[in-house]
mmCIF file of C-alpha atoms and ligand atoms in Angstrom:
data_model
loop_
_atom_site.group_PDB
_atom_site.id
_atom_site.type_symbol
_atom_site.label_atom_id
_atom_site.label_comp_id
_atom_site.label_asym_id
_atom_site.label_seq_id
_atom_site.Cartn_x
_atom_site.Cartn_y
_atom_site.Cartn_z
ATOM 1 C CA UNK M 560 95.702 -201.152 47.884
ATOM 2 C CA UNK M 561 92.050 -200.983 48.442
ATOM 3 C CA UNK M 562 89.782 -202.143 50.804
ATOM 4 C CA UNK M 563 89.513 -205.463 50.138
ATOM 5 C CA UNK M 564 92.678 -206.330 47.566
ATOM 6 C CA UNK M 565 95.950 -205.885 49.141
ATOM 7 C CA UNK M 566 97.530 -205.482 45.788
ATOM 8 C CA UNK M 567 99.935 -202.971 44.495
ATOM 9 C CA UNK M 568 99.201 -200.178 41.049
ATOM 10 C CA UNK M 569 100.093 -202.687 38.580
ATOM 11 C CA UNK M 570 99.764 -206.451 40.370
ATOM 12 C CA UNK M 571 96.468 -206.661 38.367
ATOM 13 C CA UNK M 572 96.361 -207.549 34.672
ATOM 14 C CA UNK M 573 93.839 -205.598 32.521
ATOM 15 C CA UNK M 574 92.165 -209.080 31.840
ATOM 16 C CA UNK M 575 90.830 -210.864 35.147
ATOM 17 C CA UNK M 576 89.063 -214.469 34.946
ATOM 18 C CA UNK M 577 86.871 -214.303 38.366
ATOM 19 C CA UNK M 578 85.606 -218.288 39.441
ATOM 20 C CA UNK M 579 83.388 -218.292 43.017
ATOM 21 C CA UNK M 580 86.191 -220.248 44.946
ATOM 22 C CA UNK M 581 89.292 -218.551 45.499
ATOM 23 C CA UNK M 582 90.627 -222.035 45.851
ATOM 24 C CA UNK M 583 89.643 -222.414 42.136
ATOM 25 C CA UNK M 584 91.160 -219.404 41.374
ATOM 26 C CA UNK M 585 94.750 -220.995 42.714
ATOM 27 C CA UNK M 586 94.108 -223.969 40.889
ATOM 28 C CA UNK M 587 93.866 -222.303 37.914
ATOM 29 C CA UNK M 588 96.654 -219.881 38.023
ATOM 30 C CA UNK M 589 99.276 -222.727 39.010
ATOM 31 C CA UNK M 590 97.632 -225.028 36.241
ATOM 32 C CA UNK M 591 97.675 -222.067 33.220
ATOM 33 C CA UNK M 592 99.087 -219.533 34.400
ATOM 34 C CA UNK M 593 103.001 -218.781 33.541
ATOM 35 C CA UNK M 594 105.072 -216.961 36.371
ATOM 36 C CA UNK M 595 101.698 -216.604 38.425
ATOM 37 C CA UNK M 596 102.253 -214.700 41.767
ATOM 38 C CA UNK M 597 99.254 -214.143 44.566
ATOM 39 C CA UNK M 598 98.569 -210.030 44.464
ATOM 40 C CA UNK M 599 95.811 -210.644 46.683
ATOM 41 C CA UNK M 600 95.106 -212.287 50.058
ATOM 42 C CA UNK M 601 92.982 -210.002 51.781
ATOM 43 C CA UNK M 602 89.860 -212.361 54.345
ATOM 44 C CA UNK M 603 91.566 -215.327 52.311
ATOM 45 C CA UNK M 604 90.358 -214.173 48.814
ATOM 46 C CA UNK M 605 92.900 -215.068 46.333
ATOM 47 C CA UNK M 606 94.439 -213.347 43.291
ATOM 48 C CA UNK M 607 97.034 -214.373 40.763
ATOM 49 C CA UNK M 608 98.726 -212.747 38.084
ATOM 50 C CA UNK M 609 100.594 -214.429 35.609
ATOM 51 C CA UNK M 610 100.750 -214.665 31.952
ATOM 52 C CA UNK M 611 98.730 -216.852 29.501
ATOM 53 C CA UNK M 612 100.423 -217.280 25.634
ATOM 54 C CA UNK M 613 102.402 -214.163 26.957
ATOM 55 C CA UNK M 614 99.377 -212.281 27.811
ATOM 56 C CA UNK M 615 98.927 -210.792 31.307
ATOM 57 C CA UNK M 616 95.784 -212.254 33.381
ATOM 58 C CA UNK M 617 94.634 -212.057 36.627
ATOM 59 C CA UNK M 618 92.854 -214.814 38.349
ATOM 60 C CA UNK M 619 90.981 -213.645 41.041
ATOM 61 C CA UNK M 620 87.649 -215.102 43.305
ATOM 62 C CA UNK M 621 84.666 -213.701 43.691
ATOM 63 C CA UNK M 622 83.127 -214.885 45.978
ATOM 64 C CA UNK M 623 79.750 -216.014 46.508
ATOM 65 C CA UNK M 624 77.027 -213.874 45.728
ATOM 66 C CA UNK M 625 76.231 -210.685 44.072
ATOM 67 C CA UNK M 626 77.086 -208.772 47.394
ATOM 68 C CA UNK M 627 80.418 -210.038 47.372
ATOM 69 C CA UNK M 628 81.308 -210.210 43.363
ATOM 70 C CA UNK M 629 80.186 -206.649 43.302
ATOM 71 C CA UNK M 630 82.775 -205.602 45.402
ATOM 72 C CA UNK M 631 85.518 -207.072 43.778
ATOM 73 C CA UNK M 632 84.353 -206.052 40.586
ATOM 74 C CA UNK M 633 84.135 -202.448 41.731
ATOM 75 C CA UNK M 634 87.546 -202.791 43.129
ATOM 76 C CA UNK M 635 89.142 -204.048 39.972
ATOM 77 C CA UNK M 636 87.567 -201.844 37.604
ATOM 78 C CA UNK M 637 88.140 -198.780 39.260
ATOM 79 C CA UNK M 638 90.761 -198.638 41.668
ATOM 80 C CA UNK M 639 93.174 -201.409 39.144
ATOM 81 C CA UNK M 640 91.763 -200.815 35.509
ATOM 82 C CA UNK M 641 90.272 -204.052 35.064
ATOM 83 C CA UNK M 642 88.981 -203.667 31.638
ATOM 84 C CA UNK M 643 87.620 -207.392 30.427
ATOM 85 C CA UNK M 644 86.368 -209.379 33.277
ATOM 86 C CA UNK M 645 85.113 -213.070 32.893
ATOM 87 C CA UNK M 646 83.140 -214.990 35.650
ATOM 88 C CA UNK M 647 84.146 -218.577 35.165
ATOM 89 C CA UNK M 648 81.212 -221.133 37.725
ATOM 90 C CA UNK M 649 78.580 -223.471 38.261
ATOM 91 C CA UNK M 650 75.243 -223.265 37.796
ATOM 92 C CA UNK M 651 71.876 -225.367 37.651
ATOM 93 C CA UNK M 652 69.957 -226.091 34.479
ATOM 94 C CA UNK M 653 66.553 -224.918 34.192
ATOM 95 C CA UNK M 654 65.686 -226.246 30.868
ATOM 96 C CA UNK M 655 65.713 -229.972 29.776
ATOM 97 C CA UNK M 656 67.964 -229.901 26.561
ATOM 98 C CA UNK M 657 70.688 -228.633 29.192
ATOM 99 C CA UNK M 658 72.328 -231.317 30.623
ATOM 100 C CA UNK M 659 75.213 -231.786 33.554
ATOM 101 C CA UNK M 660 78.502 -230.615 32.195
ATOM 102 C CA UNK M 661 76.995 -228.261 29.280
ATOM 103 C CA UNK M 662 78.933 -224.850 29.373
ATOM 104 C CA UNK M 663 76.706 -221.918 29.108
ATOM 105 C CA UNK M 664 77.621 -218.657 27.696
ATOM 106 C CA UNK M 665 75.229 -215.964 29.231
ATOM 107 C CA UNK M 666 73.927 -213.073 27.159
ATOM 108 C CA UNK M 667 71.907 -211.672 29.590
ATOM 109 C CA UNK M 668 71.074 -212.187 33.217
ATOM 110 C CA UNK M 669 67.332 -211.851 34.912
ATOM 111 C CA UNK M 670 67.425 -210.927 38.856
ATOM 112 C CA UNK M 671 64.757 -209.667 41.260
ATOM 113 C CA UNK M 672 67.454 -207.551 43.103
ATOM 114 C CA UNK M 673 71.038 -207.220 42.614
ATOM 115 C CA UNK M 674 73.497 -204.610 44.698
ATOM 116 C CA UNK M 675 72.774 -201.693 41.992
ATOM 117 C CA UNK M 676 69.183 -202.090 41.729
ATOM 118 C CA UNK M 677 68.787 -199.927 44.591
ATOM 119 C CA UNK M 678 71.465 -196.862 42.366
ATOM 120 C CA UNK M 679 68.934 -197.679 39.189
ATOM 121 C CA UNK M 680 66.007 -196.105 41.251
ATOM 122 C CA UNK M 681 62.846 -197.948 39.584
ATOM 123 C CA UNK M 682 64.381 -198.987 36.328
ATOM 124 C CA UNK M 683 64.660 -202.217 35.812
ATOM 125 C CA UNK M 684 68.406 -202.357 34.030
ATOM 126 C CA UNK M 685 68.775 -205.518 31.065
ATOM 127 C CA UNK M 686 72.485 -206.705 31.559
ATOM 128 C CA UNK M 687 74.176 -207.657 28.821
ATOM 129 C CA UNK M 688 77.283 -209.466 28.324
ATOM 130 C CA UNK M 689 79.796 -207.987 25.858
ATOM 131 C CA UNK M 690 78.849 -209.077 22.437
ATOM 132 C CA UNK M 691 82.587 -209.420 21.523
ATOM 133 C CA UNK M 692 83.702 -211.766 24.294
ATOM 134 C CA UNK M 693 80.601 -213.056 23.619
ATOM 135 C CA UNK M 694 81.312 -214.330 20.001
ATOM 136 C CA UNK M 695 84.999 -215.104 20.680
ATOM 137 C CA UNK M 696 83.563 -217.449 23.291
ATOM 138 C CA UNK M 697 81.282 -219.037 21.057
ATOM 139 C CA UNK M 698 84.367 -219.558 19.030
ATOM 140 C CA UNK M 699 86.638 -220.891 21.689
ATOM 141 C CA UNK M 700 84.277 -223.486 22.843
ATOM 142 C CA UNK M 701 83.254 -224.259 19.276
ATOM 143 C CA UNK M 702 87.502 -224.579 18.736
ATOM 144 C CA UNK M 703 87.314 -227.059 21.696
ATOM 145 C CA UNK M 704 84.517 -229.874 20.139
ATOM 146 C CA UNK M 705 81.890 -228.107 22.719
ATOM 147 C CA UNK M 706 78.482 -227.048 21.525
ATOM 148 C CA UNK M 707 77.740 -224.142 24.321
ATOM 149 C CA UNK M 708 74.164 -222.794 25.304
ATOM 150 C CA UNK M 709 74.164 -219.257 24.370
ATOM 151 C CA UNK M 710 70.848 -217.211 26.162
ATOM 152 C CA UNK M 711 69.517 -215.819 29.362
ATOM 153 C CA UNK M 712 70.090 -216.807 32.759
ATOM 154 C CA UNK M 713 68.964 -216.139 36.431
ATOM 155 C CA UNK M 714 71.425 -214.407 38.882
ATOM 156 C CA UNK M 715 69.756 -215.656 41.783
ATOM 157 C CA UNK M 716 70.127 -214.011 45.791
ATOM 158 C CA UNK M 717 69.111 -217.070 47.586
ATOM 159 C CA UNK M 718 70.279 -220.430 47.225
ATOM 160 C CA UNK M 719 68.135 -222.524 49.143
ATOM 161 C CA UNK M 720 65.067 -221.270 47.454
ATOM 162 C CA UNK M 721 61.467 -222.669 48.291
ATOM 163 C CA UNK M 722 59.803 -220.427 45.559
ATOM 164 C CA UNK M 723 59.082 -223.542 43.275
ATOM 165 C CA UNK M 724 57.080 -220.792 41.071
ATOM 166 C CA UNK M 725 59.378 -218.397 40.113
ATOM 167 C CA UNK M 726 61.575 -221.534 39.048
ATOM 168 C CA UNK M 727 58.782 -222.811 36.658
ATOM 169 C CA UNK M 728 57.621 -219.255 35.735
ATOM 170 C CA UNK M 729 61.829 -218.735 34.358
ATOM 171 C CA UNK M 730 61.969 -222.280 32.844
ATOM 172 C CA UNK M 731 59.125 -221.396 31.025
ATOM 173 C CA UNK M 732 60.284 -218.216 29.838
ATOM 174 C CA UNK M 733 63.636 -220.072 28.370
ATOM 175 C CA UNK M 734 65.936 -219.033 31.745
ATOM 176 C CA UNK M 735 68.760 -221.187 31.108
ATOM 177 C CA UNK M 736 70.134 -222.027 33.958
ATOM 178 C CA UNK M 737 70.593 -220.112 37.753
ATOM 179 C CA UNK M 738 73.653 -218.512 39.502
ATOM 180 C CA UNK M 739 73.802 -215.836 41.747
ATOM 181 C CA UNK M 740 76.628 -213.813 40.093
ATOM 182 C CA UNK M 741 76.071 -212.272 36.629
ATOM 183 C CA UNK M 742 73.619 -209.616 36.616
ATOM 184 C CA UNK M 743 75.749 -207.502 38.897
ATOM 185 C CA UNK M 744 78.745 -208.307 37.150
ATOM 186 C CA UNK M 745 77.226 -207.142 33.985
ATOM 187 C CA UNK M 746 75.297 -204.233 35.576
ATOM 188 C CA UNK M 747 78.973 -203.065 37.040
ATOM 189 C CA UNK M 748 80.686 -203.280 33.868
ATOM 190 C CA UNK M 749 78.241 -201.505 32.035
ATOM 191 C CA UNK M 750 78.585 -198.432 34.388
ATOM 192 C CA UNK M 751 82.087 -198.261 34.121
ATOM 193 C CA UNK M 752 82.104 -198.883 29.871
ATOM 194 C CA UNK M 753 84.277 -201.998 30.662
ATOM 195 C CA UNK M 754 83.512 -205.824 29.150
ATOM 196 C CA UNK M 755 81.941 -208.182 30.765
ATOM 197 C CA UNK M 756 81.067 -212.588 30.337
ATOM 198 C CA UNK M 757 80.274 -215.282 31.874
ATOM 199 C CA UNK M 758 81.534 -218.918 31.409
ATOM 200 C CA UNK M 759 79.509 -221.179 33.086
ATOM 201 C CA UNK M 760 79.019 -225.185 33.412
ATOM 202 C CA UNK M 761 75.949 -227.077 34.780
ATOM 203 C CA UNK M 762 77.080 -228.374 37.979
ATOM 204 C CA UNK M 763 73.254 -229.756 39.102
ATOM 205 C CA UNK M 764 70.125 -229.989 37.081
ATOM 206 C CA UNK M 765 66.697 -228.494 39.207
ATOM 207 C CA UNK M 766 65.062 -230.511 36.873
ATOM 208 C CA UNK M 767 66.488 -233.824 37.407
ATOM 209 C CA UNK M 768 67.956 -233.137 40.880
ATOM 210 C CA UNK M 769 71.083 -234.452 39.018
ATOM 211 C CA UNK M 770 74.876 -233.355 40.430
ATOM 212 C CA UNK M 771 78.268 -233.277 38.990
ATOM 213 C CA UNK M 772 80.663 -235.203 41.621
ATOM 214 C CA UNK M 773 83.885 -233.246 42.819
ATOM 215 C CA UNK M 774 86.147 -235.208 39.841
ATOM 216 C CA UNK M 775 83.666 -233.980 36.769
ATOM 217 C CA UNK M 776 83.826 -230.585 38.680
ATOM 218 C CA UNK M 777 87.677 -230.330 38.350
ATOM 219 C CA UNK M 778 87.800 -230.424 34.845
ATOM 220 C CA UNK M 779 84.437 -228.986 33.691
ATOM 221 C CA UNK M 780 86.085 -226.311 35.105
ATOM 222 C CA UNK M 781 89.338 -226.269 33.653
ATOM 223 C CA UNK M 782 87.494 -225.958 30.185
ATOM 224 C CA UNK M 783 85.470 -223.085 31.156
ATOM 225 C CA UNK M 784 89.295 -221.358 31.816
ATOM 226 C CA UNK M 785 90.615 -222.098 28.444
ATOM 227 C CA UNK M 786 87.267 -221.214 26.975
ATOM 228 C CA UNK M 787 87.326 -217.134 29.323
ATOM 229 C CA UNK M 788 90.970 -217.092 28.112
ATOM 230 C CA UNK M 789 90.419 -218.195 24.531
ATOM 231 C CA UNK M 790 87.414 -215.762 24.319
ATOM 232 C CA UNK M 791 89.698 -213.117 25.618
ATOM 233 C CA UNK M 792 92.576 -212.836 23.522
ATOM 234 C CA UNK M 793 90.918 -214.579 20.708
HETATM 235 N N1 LIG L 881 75.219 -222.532 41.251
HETATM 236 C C1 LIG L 881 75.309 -223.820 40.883
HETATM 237 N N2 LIG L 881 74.138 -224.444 41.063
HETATM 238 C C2 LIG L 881 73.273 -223.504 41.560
HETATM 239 C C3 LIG L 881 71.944 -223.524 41.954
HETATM 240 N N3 LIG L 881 71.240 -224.652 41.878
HETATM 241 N N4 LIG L 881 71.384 -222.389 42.422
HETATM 242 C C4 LIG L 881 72.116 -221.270 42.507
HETATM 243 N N5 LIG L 881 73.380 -221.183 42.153
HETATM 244 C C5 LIG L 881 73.962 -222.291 41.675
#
């Protein structure tokens, strides 16, 4: 047990699949998960462990946020030997050739701060996702009739953001899309040598001001799963 996950040596699978929404992360377990069971219930953020094609998995939420991914990735990695971890969310298109519903495959992640900045002292770290999760995602999605983005993103701290400049100064240096997630989870894994990806969908466009509705949501998010766990064991 740590801190924040009440589970026991062992409840967690080497492989974890993290979405935002620990509601999500219920959702998926039940829906592709095989003998899933909750390890983790601590302030209402859920984890499941089950097994996918016979392979153990963890489904666990991160949270919103760099703050609060960070400290379930910590957590995982080093206290339950989390060794492949796969953020599966939303984010918003910053480019026009991506388009609601697209699934994004991040190799890298800009930021202006994330939780480890401050450990980095004044060097500014390049995350990187792990090139072979990276290719076996390509190959999933490919394997599933999807054609995903594949490039840099922006792990955002503020959601509500009024600086209209930094948005046009990242579309127009090819930022694919923003979150507020990856860099730390890819900044984390690299310090403990573990693997690291993220799966994401366009949920809005800041373009367009275009939104997915709740439906589209549902199952844009159900392929980013079988995508992470494709990617995974693939
Ligand atoms: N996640 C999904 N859409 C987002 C947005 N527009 N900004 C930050 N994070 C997001």
């Amino acid at each position: 047990m740590t801190i924040h996950i009440g589970a026991e040596p062992g409840d967690i699978a080497p492989t974890v699949l993290m979405p935002g929404d620990p509601k999500r992360a219920e959702w998926a377990a039940q829906r592709f998960l095989d003998n899933a069971r909750q390890v983790n219930a601590v302030r209402g953020m859920s984890g499941y462990t089950g097994t996918w094609q016979g392979h153990p998995v963890t489904i666990h939420g991160s949270g919103m946020g760099m703050a609060s991914l960070s400290i379930y990735a910590n957590e995982l990695i080093r206290d339950f030997g989390a060794t492949t971890l796969i953020r599966i969310g939303s984010c918003g298109a910053m480019q026009h050739d991506v388009k609601l519903r697209d699934v994004i495959l991040a190799m890298t992640a800009s930021s202006i701060s994330t939780p480890s900045s401050n450990m980095l002292r004044e060097l500014n770290f390049a995350p990187c996702a792990d090139w072979g999760l990276l290719r076996a995602a390509v190959h999933a999605a490919e394997a599933k009739g999807s054609t995903p983005h594949v490039g840099g993103i922006y792990s955002s701290d503020t959601f509500y953001d009024e600086r209209a400049d930094l948005t046009e100064a990242l579309t127009r240096h090819g930022a694919l899309a923003v979150e507020m997630e990856t860099a730390e989870l890819y900044t984390v894994a690299a310090r403990y040598g573990v693997r690291a990806l993220a799966v994401l969908t366009v949920s809005d466009h800041l373009i367009t001001g275009a939104a997915l509705d709740s439906g589209v949501r549902e199952s844009s998010f159900g392929e980013m799963v079988e995508i992470a766990l494709g990617a995974a064991f693939g």
